[in-house]
mmCIF file of C-alpha atoms in Angstrom:
data_model
loop_
_atom_site.group_PDB
_atom_site.id
_atom_site.type_symbol
_atom_site.label_atom_id
_atom_site.label_comp_id
_atom_site.label_asym_id
_atom_site.label_seq_id
_atom_site.Cartn_x
_atom_site.Cartn_y
_atom_site.Cartn_z
ATOM 1 C CA MET A 1 -47.121 55.074 -47.593
ATOM 2 C CA LYS A 2 -48.662 53.565 -44.254
ATOM 3 C CA ILE A 3 -49.656 56.467 -41.857
ATOM 4 C CA ALA A 4 -50.549 56.527 -38.501
ATOM 5 C CA PHE A 5 -52.783 59.113 -36.382
ATOM 6 C CA TRP A 6 -53.222 59.135 -32.772
ATOM 7 C CA VAL A 7 -56.829 60.070 -31.724
ATOM 8 C CA ASN A 8 -57.570 60.127 -27.894
ATOM 9 C CA ASN A 9 -61.141 59.482 -27.893
ATOM 10 C CA PHE A 10 -61.727 58.437 -24.255
ATOM 11 C CA GLY A 11 -64.289 61.307 -23.773
ATOM 12 C CA PHE A 12 -66.189 60.873 -27.080
ATOM 13 C CA SER A 13 -65.842 57.133 -28.133
ATOM 14 C CA GLN A 14 -69.574 56.965 -28.565
ATOM 15 C CA VAL A 15 -70.087 59.926 -30.807
ATOM 16 C CA ASP A 16 -70.709 59.122 -34.504
ATOM 17 C CA CYS A 17 -67.683 60.383 -36.344
ATOM 18 C CA SER A 18 -68.651 58.493 -39.558
ATOM 19 C CA LYS A 19 -69.684 61.629 -41.706
ATOM 20 C CA VAL A 20 -66.643 64.026 -40.507
ATOM 21 C CA ALA A 21 -66.760 65.183 -44.190
ATOM 22 C CA TYR A 22 -69.870 67.004 -43.547
ATOM 23 C CA GLY A 23 -68.494 68.716 -40.275
ATOM 24 C CA ASN A 24 -67.627 68.407 -36.718
ATOM 25 C CA PRO A 25 -70.014 65.930 -34.801
ATOM 26 C CA GLY A 26 -69.452 67.710 -31.627
ATOM 27 C CA ILE A 27 -65.727 66.624 -30.419
ATOM 28 C CA GLY A 28 -62.707 68.644 -29.881
ATOM 29 C CA GLY A 29 -60.963 70.172 -32.990
ATOM 30 C CA THR A 30 -57.736 68.340 -32.483
ATOM 31 C CA GLU A 31 -59.372 64.956 -32.702
ATOM 32 C CA PHE A 32 -61.738 66.072 -35.469
ATOM 33 C CA SER A 33 -58.945 67.440 -37.630
ATOM 34 C CA ALA A 34 -57.124 63.810 -37.301
ATOM 35 C CA ILE A 35 -60.000 61.793 -38.380
ATOM 36 C CA LEU A 36 -60.830 64.081 -41.195
ATOM 37 C CA ILE A 37 -57.464 64.258 -42.608
ATOM 38 C CA ALA A 38 -57.175 60.374 -42.113
ATOM 39 C CA GLU A 39 -60.252 59.760 -43.801
ATOM 40 C CA SER A 40 -59.280 62.247 -46.597
ATOM 41 C CA LEU A 41 -55.722 60.823 -47.292
ATOM 42 C CA MET A 42 -57.567 57.292 -47.505
ATOM 43 C CA ASN A 43 -60.110 58.477 -50.085
ATOM 44 C CA ILE A 44 -56.658 59.372 -52.458
ATOM 45 C CA GLY A 45 -55.218 55.902 -51.859
ATOM 46 C CA LEU A 46 -52.924 56.200 -48.910
ATOM 47 C CA ASP A 47 -52.990 53.520 -46.206
ATOM 48 C CA THR A 48 -53.982 55.392 -42.972
ATOM 49 C CA TYR A 49 -54.729 54.134 -39.602
ATOM 50 C CA ILE A 50 -56.552 55.647 -36.692
ATOM 51 C CA LEU A 51 -55.023 54.617 -33.213
ATOM 52 C CA CYS A 52 -57.245 55.273 -30.372
ATOM 53 C CA ASN A 53 -58.033 54.102 -26.845
ATOM 54 C CA ARG A 54 -61.634 53.300 -27.178
ATOM 55 C CA ASP A 55 -63.516 51.502 -29.867
ATOM 56 C CA GLY A 56 -65.097 54.654 -32.071
ATOM 57 C CA ILE A 57 -67.494 55.188 -34.856
ATOM 58 C CA PHE A 58 -65.335 56.375 -37.613
ATOM 59 C CA PRO A 59 -65.669 56.937 -41.388
ATOM 60 C CA LYS A 60 -66.451 53.895 -43.666
ATOM 61 C CA GLY A 61 -63.661 51.905 -44.637
ATOM 62 C CA GLN A 62 -61.208 53.853 -42.150
ATOM 63 C CA LYS A 63 -58.837 51.462 -40.423
ATOM 64 C CA PHE A 64 -58.259 51.790 -36.900
ATOM 65 C CA LYS A 65 -56.903 49.808 -33.983
ATOM 66 C CA CYS A 66 -57.887 50.204 -30.244
ATOM 67 C CA VAL A 67 -54.921 50.163 -28.088
ATOM 68 C CA VAL A 68 -54.649 50.883 -24.311
ATOM 69 C CA ASP A 69 -52.702 54.068 -24.694
ATOM 70 C CA ILE A 70 -50.435 56.010 -26.562
ATOM 71 C CA ILE A 71 -47.489 53.697 -25.357
ATOM 72 C CA GLU A 72 -49.127 50.707 -26.881
ATOM 73 C CA ALA A 73 -50.055 52.714 -29.958
ATOM 74 C CA CYS A 74 -46.013 53.300 -30.581
ATOM 75 C CA LYS A 75 -45.206 49.643 -29.969
ATOM 76 C CA TYR A 76 -48.133 48.866 -32.706
ATOM 77 C CA VAL A 77 -46.549 51.759 -35.030
ATOM 78 C CA ASN A 78 -42.884 50.210 -34.635
ATOM 79 C CA LYS A 79 -43.731 46.556 -35.287
ATOM 80 C CA ASN A 80 -45.696 47.299 -38.337
ATOM 81 C CA ASN A 81 -43.389 49.550 -39.959
ATOM 82 C CA PHE A 82 -45.438 52.677 -40.654
ATOM 83 C CA SER A 83 -43.980 55.356 -42.579
ATOM 84 C CA TYR A 84 -45.267 58.203 -40.292
ATOM 85 C CA PHE A 85 -47.091 58.667 -36.877
ATOM 86 C CA VAL A 86 -48.821 61.993 -36.555
ATOM 87 C CA ILE A 87 -49.391 62.693 -33.182
ATOM 88 C CA ASP A 88 -50.545 65.805 -31.050
ATOM 89 C CA SER A 89 -47.596 67.495 -29.639
ATOM 90 C CA ARG A 90 -48.745 67.613 -26.498
ATOM 91 C CA ALA A 91 -48.782 63.815 -26.462
ATOM 92 C CA LEU A 92 -45.468 63.235 -27.932
ATOM 93 C CA THR A 93 -43.021 63.345 -24.795
ATOM 94 C CA LYS A 94 -39.332 62.757 -24.442
ATOM 95 C CA ASP A 95 -39.810 59.165 -23.098
ATOM 96 C CA LEU A 96 -41.702 58.247 -26.316
ATOM 97 C CA LEU A 97 -39.085 59.810 -28.736
ATOM 98 C CA TYR A 98 -36.050 58.042 -27.039
ATOM 99 C CA ALA A 99 -37.817 54.644 -26.329
ATOM 100 C CA PHE A 100 -39.103 54.400 -30.073
ATOM 101 C CA PRO A 101 -36.205 56.001 -32.076
ATOM 102 C CA ARG A 102 -37.141 54.381 -35.371
ATOM 103 C CA ILE A 103 -40.443 55.772 -35.517
ATOM 104 C CA ARG A 104 -40.587 58.621 -37.802
ATOM 105 C CA PHE A 105 -42.970 60.743 -35.738
ATOM 106 C CA ILE A 106 -44.725 64.056 -36.745
ATOM 107 C CA ALA A 107 -45.821 66.625 -34.157
ATOM 108 C CA TRP A 108 -49.202 68.285 -34.900
ATOM 109 C CA ALA A 109 -49.208 71.456 -33.080
ATOM 110 C CA ASN A 110 -52.788 72.092 -32.126
ATOM 111 C CA CYS A 111 -51.546 74.201 -29.342
ATOM 112 C CA PHE A 112 -48.962 76.808 -28.708
ATOM 113 C CA ILE A 113 -45.317 75.344 -28.150
ATOM 114 C CA GLU A 114 -44.406 74.468 -24.668
ATOM 115 C CA ASP A 115 -40.825 75.396 -23.494
ATOM 116 C CA TRP A 116 -40.112 71.544 -22.805
ATOM 117 C CA MET A 117 -41.124 70.845 -26.583
ATOM 118 C CA ASN A 118 -38.552 73.613 -27.615
ATOM 119 C CA ASP A 119 -35.884 71.992 -25.686
ATOM 120 C CA ILE A 120 -36.458 68.410 -26.552
ATOM 121 C CA PHE A 121 -37.993 68.445 -30.433
ATOM 122 C CA PRO A 122 -34.821 69.827 -32.004
ATOM 123 C CA LYS A 123 -32.682 67.497 -30.639
ATOM 124 C CA CYS A 124 -34.552 64.388 -31.556
ATOM 125 C CA PRO A 125 -33.873 62.988 -35.253
ATOM 126 C CA ASN A 126 -36.949 60.766 -34.962
ATOM 127 C CA LEU A 127 -38.771 63.716 -34.643
ATOM 128 C CA LEU A 128 -39.171 64.981 -38.421
ATOM 129 C CA LYS A 129 -41.411 67.911 -38.518
ATOM 130 C CA PHE A 130 -43.393 70.363 -36.264
ATOM 131 C CA VAL A 131 -46.558 71.047 -37.852
ATOM 132 C CA ASN A 132 -48.084 74.197 -36.907
ATOM 133 C CA VAL A 133 -51.789 74.729 -37.959
ATOM 134 C CA GLY A 134 -51.324 78.307 -39.039
ATOM 135 C CA ARG A 135 -49.044 80.698 -40.550
ATOM 136 C CA GLU A 136 -49.025 83.115 -37.654
ATOM 137 C CA GLN A 137 -48.525 80.482 -35.122
ATOM 138 C CA ALA A 138 -45.324 79.334 -37.279
ATOM 139 C CA ARG A 139 -44.090 82.739 -37.166
ATOM 140 C CA LEU A 140 -44.093 82.625 -33.471
ATOM 141 C CA CYS A 141 -41.567 80.187 -33.562
ATOM 142 C CA GLU A 142 -39.085 81.991 -35.881
ATOM 143 C CA ARG A 143 -36.319 82.940 -33.097
ATOM 144 C CA MET A 144 -36.779 79.217 -31.481
ATOM 145 C CA PRO A 145 -34.684 76.246 -31.989
ATOM 146 C CA ILE A 146 -37.677 74.222 -33.060
ATOM 147 C CA PHE A 147 -38.016 76.711 -36.182
ATOM 148 C CA LYS A 148 -35.667 74.664 -38.077
ATOM 149 C CA LYS A 149 -38.240 71.620 -37.946
ATOM 150 C CA SER A 150 -41.311 73.890 -38.329
ATOM 151 C CA THR A 151 -43.746 74.161 -40.979
ATOM 152 C CA TYR A 152 -47.484 74.870 -41.050
ATOM 153 C CA ILE A 153 -50.635 73.328 -42.841
ATOM 154 C CA TYR A 154 -53.899 74.851 -42.163
ATOM 155 C CA ASN A 155 -56.644 72.909 -40.718
ATOM 156 C CA ALA A 156 -59.005 71.255 -43.123
ATOM 157 C CA VAL A 157 -62.598 72.770 -43.019
ATOM 158 C CA PRO A 158 -65.451 70.650 -44.944
ATOM 159 C CA THR A 159 -67.706 72.505 -47.124
ATOM 160 C CA LYS A 160 -70.087 69.754 -48.090
ATOM 161 C CA MET A 161 -72.729 70.902 -45.497
ATOM 162 C CA LEU A 162 -73.080 74.096 -48.036
ATOM 163 C CA ASP A 163 -75.274 71.723 -50.108
ATOM 164 C CA LYS A 164 -77.770 70.958 -47.364
ATOM 165 C CA VAL A 165 -78.323 74.688 -46.046
ATOM 166 C CA VAL A 166 -79.977 77.435 -47.333
ATOM 167 C CA ILE A 167 -77.780 80.844 -46.896
ATOM 168 C CA LYS A 168 -79.828 83.699 -46.425
ATOM 169 C CA SER A 169 -78.734 87.025 -47.074
ATOM 170 C CA TYR A 170 -77.022 88.994 -44.343
ATOM 171 C CA GLN A 171 -80.124 91.527 -44.582
ATOM 172 C CA GLU A 172 -82.565 88.867 -44.326
ATOM 173 C CA ARG A 173 -81.446 87.658 -41.069
ATOM 174 C CA LYS A 174 -82.508 88.454 -37.634
ATOM 175 C CA PRO A 175 -80.140 89.933 -35.102
ATOM 176 C CA ASN A 176 -79.182 86.646 -33.942
ATOM 177 C CA VAL A 177 -75.567 85.959 -32.275
ATOM 178 C CA VAL A 178 -73.790 82.834 -31.749
ATOM 179 C CA TYR A 179 -70.903 81.401 -29.711
ATOM 180 C CA ILE A 180 -69.446 77.624 -30.499
ATOM 181 C CA GLY A 181 -67.174 76.105 -28.218
ATOM 182 C CA SER A 182 -66.564 74.508 -25.129
ATOM 183 C CA ILE A 183 -67.542 76.196 -22.056
ATOM 184 C CA HIS A 184 -64.723 76.959 -19.885
ATOM 185 C CA LYS A 185 -62.430 79.957 -18.829
ATOM 186 C CA ALA A 186 -59.881 79.364 -21.888
ATOM 187 C CA LYS A 187 -62.653 79.773 -24.344
ATOM 188 C CA GLY A 188 -63.721 83.035 -22.828
ATOM 189 C CA PHE A 189 -67.300 82.678 -22.862
ATOM 190 C CA HIS A 190 -67.425 84.800 -19.660
ATOM 191 C CA LEU A 191 -66.524 87.887 -21.743
ATOM 192 C CA LEU A 192 -69.427 87.220 -24.271
ATOM 193 C CA ALA A 193 -71.845 86.942 -21.139
ATOM 194 C CA GLU A 194 -70.525 90.112 -19.611
ATOM 195 C CA ALA A 195 -70.878 91.924 -23.098
ATOM 196 C CA TRP A 196 -74.354 90.797 -23.622
ATOM 197 C CA PRO A 197 -76.426 93.133 -21.367
ATOM 198 C CA LYS A 198 -74.908 96.160 -23.370
ATOM 199 C CA VAL A 199 -75.597 94.359 -26.778
ATOM 200 C CA VAL A 200 -79.512 93.813 -25.692
ATOM 201 C CA GLN A 201 -79.632 97.367 -24.335
ATOM 202 C CA SER A 202 -78.876 98.800 -27.870
ATOM 203 C CA VAL A 203 -80.495 95.956 -29.827
ATOM 204 C CA PRO A 204 -83.486 94.878 -27.664
ATOM 205 C CA ASN A 205 -84.326 92.167 -30.358
ATOM 206 C CA ALA A 206 -81.248 90.315 -30.366
ATOM 207 C CA GLU A 207 -80.837 86.792 -29.266
ATOM 208 C CA LEU A 208 -77.653 84.673 -28.351
ATOM 209 C CA TYR A 209 -77.441 81.090 -29.148
ATOM 210 C CA VAL A 210 -74.593 79.034 -27.241
ATOM 211 C CA ILE A 211 -73.442 76.015 -28.893
ATOM 212 C CA GLY A 212 -71.201 73.757 -26.645
ATOM 213 C CA SER A 213 -70.884 72.392 -23.028
ATOM 214 C CA GLY A 214 -68.319 72.570 -20.275
ATOM 215 C CA ASN A 215 -67.925 68.701 -20.846
ATOM 216 C CA LEU A 216 -67.262 68.952 -24.587
ATOM 217 C CA TYR A 217 -63.807 67.711 -24.051
ATOM 218 C CA SER A 218 -64.616 65.026 -21.125
ATOM 219 C CA LYS A 219 -67.803 63.687 -20.223
ATOM 220 C CA ASN A 220 -66.569 63.172 -16.704
ATOM 221 C CA ILE A 221 -66.501 67.004 -15.774
ATOM 222 C CA ARG A 222 -69.142 67.752 -13.100
ATOM 223 C CA LEU A 223 -71.297 70.654 -14.169
ATOM 224 C CA GLY A 224 -73.001 73.079 -11.992
ATOM 225 C CA LYS A 225 -76.446 74.143 -11.399
ATOM 226 C CA TRP A 226 -77.363 75.290 -14.782
ATOM 227 C CA ASN A 227 -75.738 71.831 -16.408
ATOM 228 C CA ILE A 228 -73.837 74.436 -18.785
ATOM 229 C CA ALA A 229 -70.451 74.512 -17.032
ATOM 230 C CA CYS A 230 -68.352 73.681 -14.054
ATOM 231 C CA GLU A 231 -70.258 75.537 -10.947
ATOM 232 C CA GLU A 232 -67.181 78.124 -10.238
ATOM 233 C CA TYR A 233 -67.302 79.111 -13.910
ATOM 234 C CA GLU A 234 -71.029 79.209 -14.052
ATOM 235 C CA ASN A 235 -70.998 81.374 -11.040
ATOM 236 C CA GLN A 236 -68.674 83.847 -13.001
ATOM 237 C CA PHE A 237 -70.820 84.233 -16.064
ATOM 238 C CA MET A 238 -74.577 83.146 -15.317
ATOM 239 C CA PRO A 239 -75.282 86.533 -13.487
ATOM 240 C CA TYR A 240 -75.107 88.304 -16.538
ATOM 241 C CA LEU A 241 -77.430 85.941 -18.390
ATOM 242 C CA THR A 242 -80.161 85.261 -15.707
ATOM 243 C CA ASN A 243 -82.735 87.593 -13.810
ATOM 244 C CA ASN A 244 -84.914 86.441 -11.152
ATOM 245 C CA ASN A 245 -87.279 84.316 -13.556
ATOM 246 C CA GLY A 246 -84.208 82.330 -14.556
ATOM 247 C CA ILE A 247 -82.347 82.457 -17.967
ATOM 248 C CA LEU A 248 -82.917 85.557 -20.096
ATOM 249 C CA PRO A 249 -85.515 85.063 -22.769
ATOM 250 C CA SER A 250 -82.704 86.321 -25.351
ATOM 251 C CA VAL A 251 -80.237 83.618 -24.338
ATOM 252 C CA HIS A 252 -80.468 79.978 -25.463
ATOM 253 C CA PHE A 253 -78.105 77.261 -24.432
ATOM 254 C CA MET A 254 -78.134 74.733 -27.110
ATOM 255 C CA GLY A 255 -75.702 72.358 -25.701
ATOM 256 C CA LYS A 256 -73.525 69.996 -28.019
ATOM 257 C CA MET A 257 -74.607 69.893 -31.756
ATOM 258 C CA GLY A 258 -73.207 68.039 -34.362
ATOM 259 C CA GLU A 259 -74.282 68.774 -38.236
ATOM 260 C CA GLU A 260 -77.506 70.118 -37.526
ATOM 261 C CA LYS A 261 -75.609 73.378 -35.947
ATOM 262 C CA TYR A 262 -75.259 74.449 -39.578
ATOM 263 C CA ALA A 263 -78.805 75.346 -40.157
ATOM 264 C CA LEU A 264 -78.699 77.688 -36.858
ATOM 265 C CA LEU A 265 -75.383 79.497 -37.952
ATOM 266 C CA ALA A 266 -77.166 80.051 -41.300
ATOM 267 C CA LYS A 267 -79.934 82.143 -39.480
ATOM 268 C CA CYS A 268 -77.382 84.328 -37.269
ATOM 269 C CA LYS A 269 -75.779 87.617 -38.185
ATOM 270 C CA VAL A 270 -72.779 87.659 -35.978
ATOM 271 C CA GLY A 271 -70.465 84.646 -35.010
ATOM 272 C CA ILE A 272 -67.936 85.019 -31.956
ATOM 273 C CA PRO A 273 -65.579 82.165 -31.456
ATOM 274 C CA ASN A 274 -63.285 82.543 -28.399
ATOM 275 C CA PRO A 275 -63.464 85.965 -27.284
ATOM 276 C CA SER A 276 -60.267 85.958 -25.537
ATOM 277 C CA GLY A 277 -58.220 84.037 -28.121
ATOM 278 C CA VAL A 278 -56.469 82.379 -25.302
ATOM 279 C CA SER A 279 -55.450 78.728 -26.469
ATOM 280 C CA GLU A 280 -56.125 79.208 -29.931
ATOM 281 C CA THR A 281 -53.814 78.337 -32.658
ATOM 282 C CA PHE A 282 -56.411 78.090 -35.733
ATOM 283 C CA GLY A 283 -60.150 78.860 -34.964
ATOM 284 C CA TYR A 284 -62.274 76.118 -36.571
ATOM 285 C CA THR A 285 -65.654 77.907 -35.733
ATOM 286 C CA ALA A 286 -64.322 81.157 -37.215
ATOM 287 C CA VAL A 287 -64.239 79.582 -40.592
ATOM 288 C CA GLU A 288 -67.482 77.496 -39.996
ATOM 289 C CA MET A 289 -69.132 80.743 -38.986
ATOM 290 C CA GLN A 290 -68.165 82.559 -41.875
ATOM 291 C CA MET A 291 -69.114 79.645 -44.352
ATOM 292 C CA MET A 292 -72.433 79.840 -42.884
ATOM 293 C CA GLY A 293 -72.693 83.772 -43.886
ATOM 294 C CA CYS A 294 -71.966 84.918 -40.156
ATOM 295 C CA ALA A 295 -69.809 88.144 -39.952
ATOM 296 C CA VAL A 296 -67.045 87.216 -37.110
ATOM 297 C CA THR A 297 -65.806 89.276 -34.361
ATOM 298 C CA THR A 298 -63.226 88.223 -31.958
ATOM 299 C CA ILE A 299 -59.815 89.194 -30.589
ATOM 300 C CA LEU A 300 -56.842 89.977 -32.568
ATOM 301 C CA CYS A 301 -54.422 87.040 -32.227
ATOM 302 C CA PRO A 302 -52.504 84.889 -34.482
ATOM 303 C CA ALA A 303 -55.301 82.282 -34.768
ATOM 304 C CA TYR A 304 -57.840 84.947 -36.109
ATOM 305 C CA ILE A 305 -55.420 86.889 -38.122
ATOM 306 C CA ASP A 306 -55.236 83.594 -40.133
ATOM 307 C CA THR A 307 -58.912 82.679 -40.430
ATOM 308 C CA VAL A 308 -61.184 85.764 -40.107
ATOM 309 C CA TYR A 309 -61.778 87.407 -43.406
ATOM 310 C CA ASN A 310 -62.445 90.913 -42.147
ATOM 311 C CA LYS A 311 -59.602 91.910 -39.834
ATOM 312 C CA ASN A 312 -61.506 95.241 -38.886
ATOM 313 C CA ASN A 313 -63.907 93.213 -37.026
ATOM 314 C CA LEU A 314 -61.016 91.656 -34.743
ATOM 315 C CA TYR A 315 -60.488 94.256 -31.482
ATOM 316 C CA LYS A 316 -57.397 94.783 -29.491
ATOM 317 C CA SER A 317 -59.079 95.221 -26.153
ATOM 318 C CA GLN A 318 -61.819 92.840 -24.657
ATOM 319 C CA ASP A 319 -63.706 96.040 -23.775
ATOM 320 C CA GLN A 320 -64.681 96.204 -27.616
ATOM 321 C CA LEU A 321 -66.430 93.189 -27.854
ATOM 322 C CA ALA A 322 -70.138 94.580 -27.081
ATOM 323 C CA GLU A 323 -69.293 97.733 -29.550
ATOM 324 C CA ASN A 324 -68.373 95.349 -32.224
ATOM 325 C CA ILE A 325 -71.304 92.988 -32.022
ATOM 326 C CA ILE A 326 -73.825 95.926 -32.115
ATOM 327 C CA LYS A 327 -72.057 97.349 -34.971
ATOM 328 C CA LEU A 328 -72.422 94.281 -37.045
ATOM 329 C CA LEU A 329 -75.795 93.486 -35.896
ATOM 330 C CA LEU A 330 -76.973 96.955 -37.395
ATOM 331 C CA SER A 331 -74.778 96.466 -40.544
ATOM 332 C CA LYS A 332 -76.695 95.344 -43.701
ATOM 333 C CA GLU A 333 -73.622 93.540 -45.793
ATOM 334 C CA ASN A 334 -70.913 91.213 -44.744
ATOM 335 C CA ALA A 335 -69.485 90.376 -48.586
ATOM 336 C CA TYR A 336 -70.466 86.564 -48.515
ATOM 337 C CA ASP A 337 -68.907 85.924 -51.977
ATOM 338 C CA ASP A 338 -65.463 87.158 -50.952
ATOM 339 C CA MET A 339 -65.565 85.299 -47.801
ATOM 340 C CA LEU A 340 -66.368 81.956 -49.173
ATOM 341 C CA ALA A 341 -63.284 82.478 -51.501
ATOM 342 C CA PHE A 342 -61.235 83.422 -48.697
ATOM 343 C CA ILE A 343 -62.659 80.165 -46.993
ATOM 344 C CA ASN A 344 -61.506 78.182 -49.847
ATOM 345 C CA THR A 345 -57.661 78.380 -48.286
ATOM 346 C CA PHE A 346 -58.949 75.849 -45.721
ATOM 347 C CA SER A 347 -60.844 73.242 -48.261
ATOM 348 C CA VAL A 348 -60.208 69.761 -47.588
ATOM 349 C CA ASP A 349 -58.706 69.069 -51.004
ATOM 350 C CA LYS A 350 -56.001 71.792 -50.708
ATOM 351 C CA VAL A 351 -55.161 70.981 -47.051
ATOM 352 C CA THR A 352 -54.964 67.186 -47.990
ATOM 353 C CA SER A 353 -52.628 68.046 -50.747
ATOM 354 C CA HIS A 354 -50.185 69.905 -48.644
ATOM 355 C CA TRP A 355 -49.919 66.878 -46.251
ATOM 356 C CA VAL A 356 -49.191 64.623 -49.197
ATOM 357 C CA SER A 357 -46.471 66.972 -50.277
ATOM 358 C CA LEU A 358 -45.182 66.898 -46.511
ATOM 359 C CA PHE A 359 -44.974 63.304 -46.429
ATOM 360 C CA GLU A 360 -43.296 63.340 -49.988
ATOM 361 C CA ASP A 361 -40.622 65.678 -48.638
ATOM 362 C CA LEU A 362 -39.906 63.810 -45.608
ATOM 363 C CA LYS A 363 -39.178 60.284 -47.487
ATOM 364 C CA LYS A 364 -35.682 62.094 -47.957
ATOM 365 C CA ILE A 365 -34.780 62.203 -44.437
ATOM 366 C CA GLN A 366 -32.424 59.338 -42.983
ATOM 367 C CA ILE A 367 -33.059 58.700 -39.307
ATOM 368 C CA LYS A 368 -29.836 58.380 -37.211
ATOM 369 C CA THR A 369 -30.328 56.336 -34.142
ATOM 370 C CA LYS A 370 -26.975 55.935 -32.719
ATOM 371 C CA LYS A 371 -27.059 58.773 -30.001
ATOM 372 C CA PHE A 372 -30.113 57.115 -28.530
ATOM 373 C CA SER A 373 -28.442 53.938 -27.410
ATOM 374 C CA MET A 374 -28.342 54.520 -23.417
ATOM 375 C CA SER A 375 -31.373 56.805 -23.403
ATOM 376 C CA TYR A 376 -33.218 54.349 -25.332
ATOM 377 C CA ILE A 377 -32.561 51.402 -22.744
ATOM 378 C CA ILE A 378 -33.578 53.692 -19.813
ATOM 379 C CA SER A 379 -36.634 54.792 -21.520
ATOM 380 C CA ASN A 380 -37.737 51.654 -22.503
ATOM 381 C CA PHE A 381 -37.033 50.509 -18.725
ATOM 382 C CA ILE A 382 -39.151 53.354 -17.590
ATOM 383 C CA LEU A 383 -42.092 52.774 -20.333
ATOM 384 C CA SER A 384 -42.212 49.037 -19.478
ATOM 385 C CA LEU A 385 -43.026 50.079 -15.642
ATOM 386 C CA LYS A 386 -45.497 52.191 -16.676
ATOM 387 C CA MET A 387 -47.056 49.657 -19.065
ATOM 388 C CA LEU A 388 -47.125 47.265 -15.908
ATOM 389 C CA LYS A 389 -48.594 49.675 -13.897
ATOM 390 C CA HIS A 390 -51.523 50.125 -16.606
ATOM 391 C CA ARG A 391 -52.102 46.195 -16.324
ATOM 392 C CA PHE A 392 -52.813 46.087 -12.736
ATOM 393 C CA PHE A 393 -54.201 49.125 -12.134
ATOM 394 C CA VAL A 394 -56.191 50.713 -15.357
ATOM 395 C CA LYS A 395 -59.341 49.151 -16.282
ATOM 396 C CA ASN A 396 -59.769 49.099 -20.181
#
């Protein structure tokens, strides 16, 4: 099989992604997943390609092709007879589906389904499968038209970093709290900021480590006064984390971190991924935190029902965040061995085998393209115009 993966690396082309088997080097989870699975499939003998819009630093031996944009990527896939083209569902448009009826598309749903997807995807025979990244996410589709094409495969989480990090017992750890993620409103960091003064009031020696930045997904985002997030968002959460002397001594903004973040996680008691749950379909950071021995507390939502071991630590109301953090900081045990067994569900080997099974199953599907005749002509014309626009107005 010959399988292509679309990776929009415009914002992180200079980041070293050659060692994704040891963890996320500080890029978005969607892109990290694609590079990791492409490499893992390559390692078991499948012919995988990464199609990207900038030259990148990828794993050794990984084939990749730099193209202008996703339209050029589709043309490359079409010309070179790939078995499948795996693409983030947000990037797979009606125009692409209609213009390339012979490409065997797999939509990878790293986001929640949108109305237009539910309208278009079930009707397109060249959209073979809609792959959710969690069981609970897939269940949300049960009464939708897309459900007949839906399945789920958990995102893979590497565990090789466990060989390099010393995991202290929960009781040995200082009352450190850690957040990982992009610092913008959709990731809910402001909720943690609002809760922090209450936490310090109850646990005076507690410290907060913030891994991430407001420009995690795009280096072009203009950051505010504190160089942490956009100005409007900083103005919302920084009053809770500063005093007249500046940032509180208990708060540490670490910026973007790669593999080195795991040593820091291993020193923390409590991990808090997206406290609001907005936009979360899997929750990579929740799994990484638990793997390093942190107890995780966050909102009760589909992503964290799948990925958080102790469901009792999931709150229904955001007002419970401070209370949950305090409780976990004062506790003495977190059942680490049981958490590790739970995390095995997301191992690279196990997840890769599910992708292989999916590809094998999809071999049986024959695409019928007759119904695309007129739409195909129109869409190709539209896309040709778009490509002309790129040629004249977009710098590579």
